[in-house]
Amino acid sequence: MSEKKDILIVGIETSCDETAVAVVRNGREIVANVVASQIESHKRFGGVVPEIASRHHVEQITIVLEEAMKKANISFAEIDAIAVTEGPGLVGALLIGVNAAKALSFVHNIPLVSVHHIAGHIYANRLVKELTFPLIALVVSGGHTELVYMKEHGSYEVIGETRDDAAGEAYDKVARQLNLPYPGGPHIDRLAHEGTPSLDLPRAWLEKDSYDFSFSGLKSAVINVLHNATQRGEEIKHEDLAASFQESIIEVLVTKTKKAAEEHKVKQVLLAGGVAANKGLRAALEKEFNSSSIELVIPPLSLCTDNAAMIAAAGTIEFNKGKRAGLDLNGTPGLQLG
Ligand code: KG4
Ligand code: ZN
């Protein structure tokens, strides 16, 4: 009997401010994972500037691609498919990755597979641990806050999502009020650990059975606290404000995730997206699931923020299901999951 051949997939990710290329074996093993971050270029504008992002992707994509292939020490003749982020994201940024992927697919005659960015974030977990179904993924990033139910590989049911700001967006907006640099999430996380959650900030639980989230009220409450203190000539300890804000966000995220996991009788809970790097959130989830029969999986920090290994991992599932994209593939900024 012949041995089953390894599946080698090249992943490409350019949806926001990271130009990334990776090679992944059998959807689980990272062979190479190269990320060129543009954060320094966007910092002085306090957020990602789409036009600048596109320009950086154009400059970086071939360099990052060459470096990844060199690190993997693999030729395109050995590659089974090119997986690329189709959306959601910035249209001009997405197009750079999609066009690079199409060119590689055409020149080397390799199948093309399209991937949803959030599916990629979820599949970052499979680079750490094999997935067992059913499972719930808590996706928390700069653009998304979602609870996703998966009954099998490649099947995504969004059971809850934010009605306004994403968790990361709330972090970044509050950070800006505290004059912290972009992206503010890691700075708030650091400050929060130096303070105590002494301020009473709201938690938006929404309707009783809803798994949806809302963070704009909390963001406004933080702004009000700062504004009122300035008017009264009082000083608010930023560390305490950060700790109180972080406690409010984490309490809602963890409580809704636990409830969803129990109600859906899942075997695993996955954490995904840039905010998954948050130390407080990681610790709170670990504490909550510590004595539970539900297994909690949390990727290392390098796989929480945008990268292409996660795109190759999710792409492997699509490839194995026989799904292929044509050379007419486009970037889709508002692409829906599932
Ligand atoms: O997933 P990601 O890299 O990009 C998107 O797809 O949005 O997430 C970026 C977001 C930013 O809002 C950033 O502030 C947030 O993740 N973030 C954090 C932390 N590290 C990154 N938020 C809270 N605590 C952190 N330690
Ligand atoms: Zn992302």
XYZ file of N, CA, C and O in Angstrom, residues 243-316:
296
model
N -7.775 48.948 33.993
C -8.130 47.693 34.674
C -9.644 47.518 34.712
O -10.157 46.409 34.503
N -10.380 48.607 34.974
C -11.844 48.537 35.050
C -12.432 48.239 33.675
O -13.357 47.429 33.537
N -11.898 48.891 32.633
C -12.349 48.674 31.250
C -12.099 47.215 30.849
O -12.983 46.520 30.343
N -10.889 46.760 31.116
C -10.513 45.385 30.744
C -11.380 44.367 31.482
O -11.816 43.381 30.899
N -11.667 44.622 32.757
C -12.492 43.684 33.534
C -13.897 43.578 32.941
O -14.450 42.480 32.829
N -14.440 44.731 32.517
C -15.786 44.746 31.946
C -15.824 43.934 30.647
O -16.714 43.104 30.437
N -14.880 44.164 29.756
C -14.830 43.445 28.464
C -14.679 41.943 28.710
O -15.413 41.128 28.156
N -13.729 41.592 29.566
C -13.414 40.174 29.774
C -14.586 39.434 30.412
O -14.922 38.319 30.027
N -15.246 40.099 31.385
C -16.367 39.441 32.067
C -17.463 39.057 31.065
O -17.979 37.947 31.100
N -17.775 39.970 30.156
C -18.828 39.694 29.168
C -18.360 38.604 28.196
O -19.105 37.646 27.908
N -17.144 38.705 27.695
C -16.634 37.713 26.731
C -16.616 36.313 27.342
O -17.091 35.355 26.735
N -16.092 36.213 28.556
C -15.928 34.893 29.186
C -17.284 34.293 29.562
O -17.548 33.115 29.309
N -18.175 35.118 30.130
C -19.488 34.608 30.551
C -20.281 34.085 29.350
O -20.866 33.001 29.401
N -20.300 34.858 28.242
C -21.085 34.431 27.059
C -20.457 33.207 26.407
O -21.158 32.341 25.900
N -19.135 33.138 26.420
C -18.454 31.984 25.811
C -18.773 30.723 26.610
O -19.089 29.673 26.031
N -18.703 30.812 27.935
C -18.977 29.658 28.795
C -20.413 29.178 28.599
O -20.673 27.985 28.449
N -21.354 30.127 28.558
C -22.769 29.786 28.397
C -22.988 29.088 27.046
O -23.643 28.050 26.968
N -22.400 29.660 25.991
C -22.557 29.078 24.648
C -21.945 27.681 24.598
O -22.517 26.762 24.012
N -20.794 27.504 25.237
C -20.110 26.208 25.216
C -20.947 25.151 25.923
O -21.090 24.033 25.437
N -21.533 25.523 27.060
C -22.337 24.556 27.819
C -23.640 24.240 27.085
O -24.022 23.081 26.961
N -24.305 25.286 26.585
C -25.586 25.058 25.908
C -25.427 24.238 24.641
O -26.308 23.484 24.257
N -24.298 24.392 23.957
C -24.080 23.650 22.703
C -23.318 22.345 22.939
O -22.950 21.670 21.989
N -23.079 22.030 24.204
C -22.408 20.772 24.572
C -21.156 20.511 23.727
O -21.017 19.471 23.097
N -20.266 21.491 23.721
C -19.080 21.371 22.866
C -17.958 20.614 23.572
O -17.944 20.484 24.798
N -17.021 20.147 22.768
C -15.855 19.449 23.324
C -14.685 20.417 23.508
O -13.838 20.213 24.364
N -14.662 21.450 22.643
C -13.544 22.402 22.720
C -14.039 23.841 22.634
O -15.062 24.118 22.006
N -13.261 24.739 23.256
C -13.437 26.178 23.067
C -12.114 26.715 22.526
O -11.047 26.437 23.087
N -12.181 27.430 21.402
C -10.979 27.996 20.800
C -10.985 29.507 20.974
O -12.033 30.138 20.903
N -9.823 30.086 21.168
C -9.706 31.542 21.225
C -8.969 31.986 19.965
O -7.982 31.355 19.571
N -9.458 33.059 19.326
C -8.863 33.460 18.043
C -8.902 34.968 17.851
O -9.749 35.654 18.423
N -7.956 35.490 17.053
C -7.932 36.919 16.718
C -6.938 37.688 17.555
O -6.446 37.197 18.585
N -6.652 38.917 17.136
C -5.613 39.722 17.773
C -5.793 39.931 19.269
O -4.827 39.920 20.032
N -7.055 40.102 19.722
C -7.315 40.348 21.145
C -7.056 39.076 21.983
O -6.936 39.140 23.210
N -6.924 37.942 21.297
C -6.574 36.692 21.994
C -5.187 36.797 22.619
O -4.817 35.990 23.464
N -4.430 37.819 22.212
C -3.110 38.044 22.815
C -3.241 38.660 24.211
O -2.260 38.748 24.949
N -4.478 39.096 24.564
C -4.684 39.782 25.846
C -4.446 38.848 27.040
O -5.104 37.813 27.183
N -3.517 39.256 27.885
C -3.115 38.399 29.023
C -4.275 38.159 29.980
O -4.465 37.061 30.487
N -5.054 39.240 30.234
C -6.185 39.126 31.157
C -7.236 38.157 30.633
O -7.772 37.338 31.379
N -7.535 38.246 29.332
C -8.541 37.373 28.719
C -8.080 35.917 28.741
O -8.852 35.008 29.068
N -6.819 35.699 28.406
C -6.271 34.328 28.408
C -6.372 33.724 29.818
O -6.827 32.588 29.990
N -5.983 34.523 30.824
C -5.998 34.018 32.206
C -7.430 33.747 32.667
O -7.701 32.732 33.317
N -8.365 34.649 32.315
C -9.760 34.490 32.757
C -10.382 33.248 32.126
O -11.110 32.500 32.791
N -10.098 32.996 30.847
C -10.642 31.802 30.186
C -10.035 30.538 30.794
O -10.720 29.547 31.015
N -8.729 30.604 31.045
C -8.059 29.434 31.642
C -8.677 29.097 33.001
O -8.939 27.944 33.304
N -8.945 30.142 33.784
C -9.541 29.931 35.113
C -10.948 29.322 34.968
O -11.300 28.390 35.682
N -11.716 29.845 34.026
C -13.107 29.417 33.839
C -13.192 27.956 33.377
O -14.088 27.218 33.764
N -12.261 27.535 32.500
C -12.352 26.183 31.927
C -11.422 25.184 32.605
O -11.378 24.019 32.203
N -10.708 25.654 33.610
C -9.743 24.843 34.336
C -10.329 23.523 34.839
O -9.787 22.443 34.635
N -11.495 23.626 35.486
C -12.089 22.439 36.090
C -13.235 21.898 35.236
O -14.065 21.135 35.707
N -13.266 22.288 33.953
C -14.359 21.874 33.074
C -13.897 20.717 32.199
O -12.708 20.538 31.957
N -14.853 19.928 31.709
C -14.496 18.822 30.811
C -14.281 19.352 29.389
O -13.839 18.631 28.505
N -14.634 20.617 29.177
C -14.428 21.244 27.862
C -12.970 21.678 27.759
O -12.446 22.348 28.650
N -12.324 21.296 26.641
C -10.908 21.630 26.462
C -10.777 23.051 25.885
O -11.430 23.392 24.899
N -9.938 23.851 26.518
C -9.683 25.214 26.026
C -8.379 25.218 25.244
O -7.365 24.710 25.711
N -8.433 25.794 24.009
C -7.212 25.898 23.206
C -6.932 27.375 22.940
O -7.815 28.118 22.512
N -5.718 27.799 23.227
C -5.322 29.195 23.002
C -4.006 29.192 22.230
O -3.011 28.629 22.692
N -3.966 29.819 21.047
C -2.723 29.814 20.270
C -1.657 30.709 20.901
O -1.975 31.627 21.655
N -0.386 30.456 20.575
C 0.666 31.368 21.041
C 0.460 32.755 20.436
O -0.201 32.893 19.400
N 1.026 33.777 21.062
C 0.799 35.167 20.626
C 1.063 35.360 19.138
O 0.331 36.056 18.446
N 2.135 34.736 18.612
C 2.523 34.946 17.209
C 1.454 34.446 16.240
O 1.386 34.899 15.098
N 0.599 33.523 16.694
C -0.455 33.011 15.802
C -1.805 33.675 16.062
O -2.781 33.404 15.376
N -1.874 34.573 17.079
C -3.119 35.290 17.370
C -3.295 36.476 16.423
O -4.381 36.736 15.918
N -2.219 37.209 16.196
C -2.309 38.346 15.267
C -2.196 37.827 13.834
O -1.860 36.663 13.612
N -2.476 38.704 12.853
C -2.571 38.266 11.464
C -1.289 37.580 10.987
O -0.186 38.094 11.193
N -1.478 36.429 10.346
C -0.354 35.666 9.785
C -0.905 34.806 8.654
O -2.125 34.712 8.475
N -0.018 34.170 7.888
C -0.490 33.385 6.740
C -0.530 31.892 7.034
O -1.150 31.140 6.290
N 0.114 31.457 8.135
C 0.051 30.027 8.489
C -1.399 29.649 8.756
O -1.868 28.582 8.365
N -2.142 30.561 9.419
C -3.545 30.287 9.730
C -4.380 30.206 8.438
O -5.340 29.431 8.364
N -4.004 30.989 7.424
C -4.724 30.971 6.139
C -4.440 29.650 5.417
O -5.348 29.021 4.849
N -3.184 29.198 5.466
C -2.833 27.908 4.854
C -3.539 26.768 5.588
O -4.006 25.814 4.968
N -3.642 26.879 6.934
C -4.301 25.826 7.731
C -5.785 25.725 7.369
O -6.305 24.632 7.153
N -6.472 26.879 7.294
C -7.891 26.874 6.904
C -8.036 26.463 5.442
O -8.986 25.764 5.072
N -7.081 26.877 4.609
C -7.097 26.536 3.171
C -6.962 25.036 2.941
O -7.527 24.504 1.979
N -6.243 24.359 3.815
C -6.061 22.912 3.672
C -7.412 22.191 3.763
O -7.674 21.230 3.044
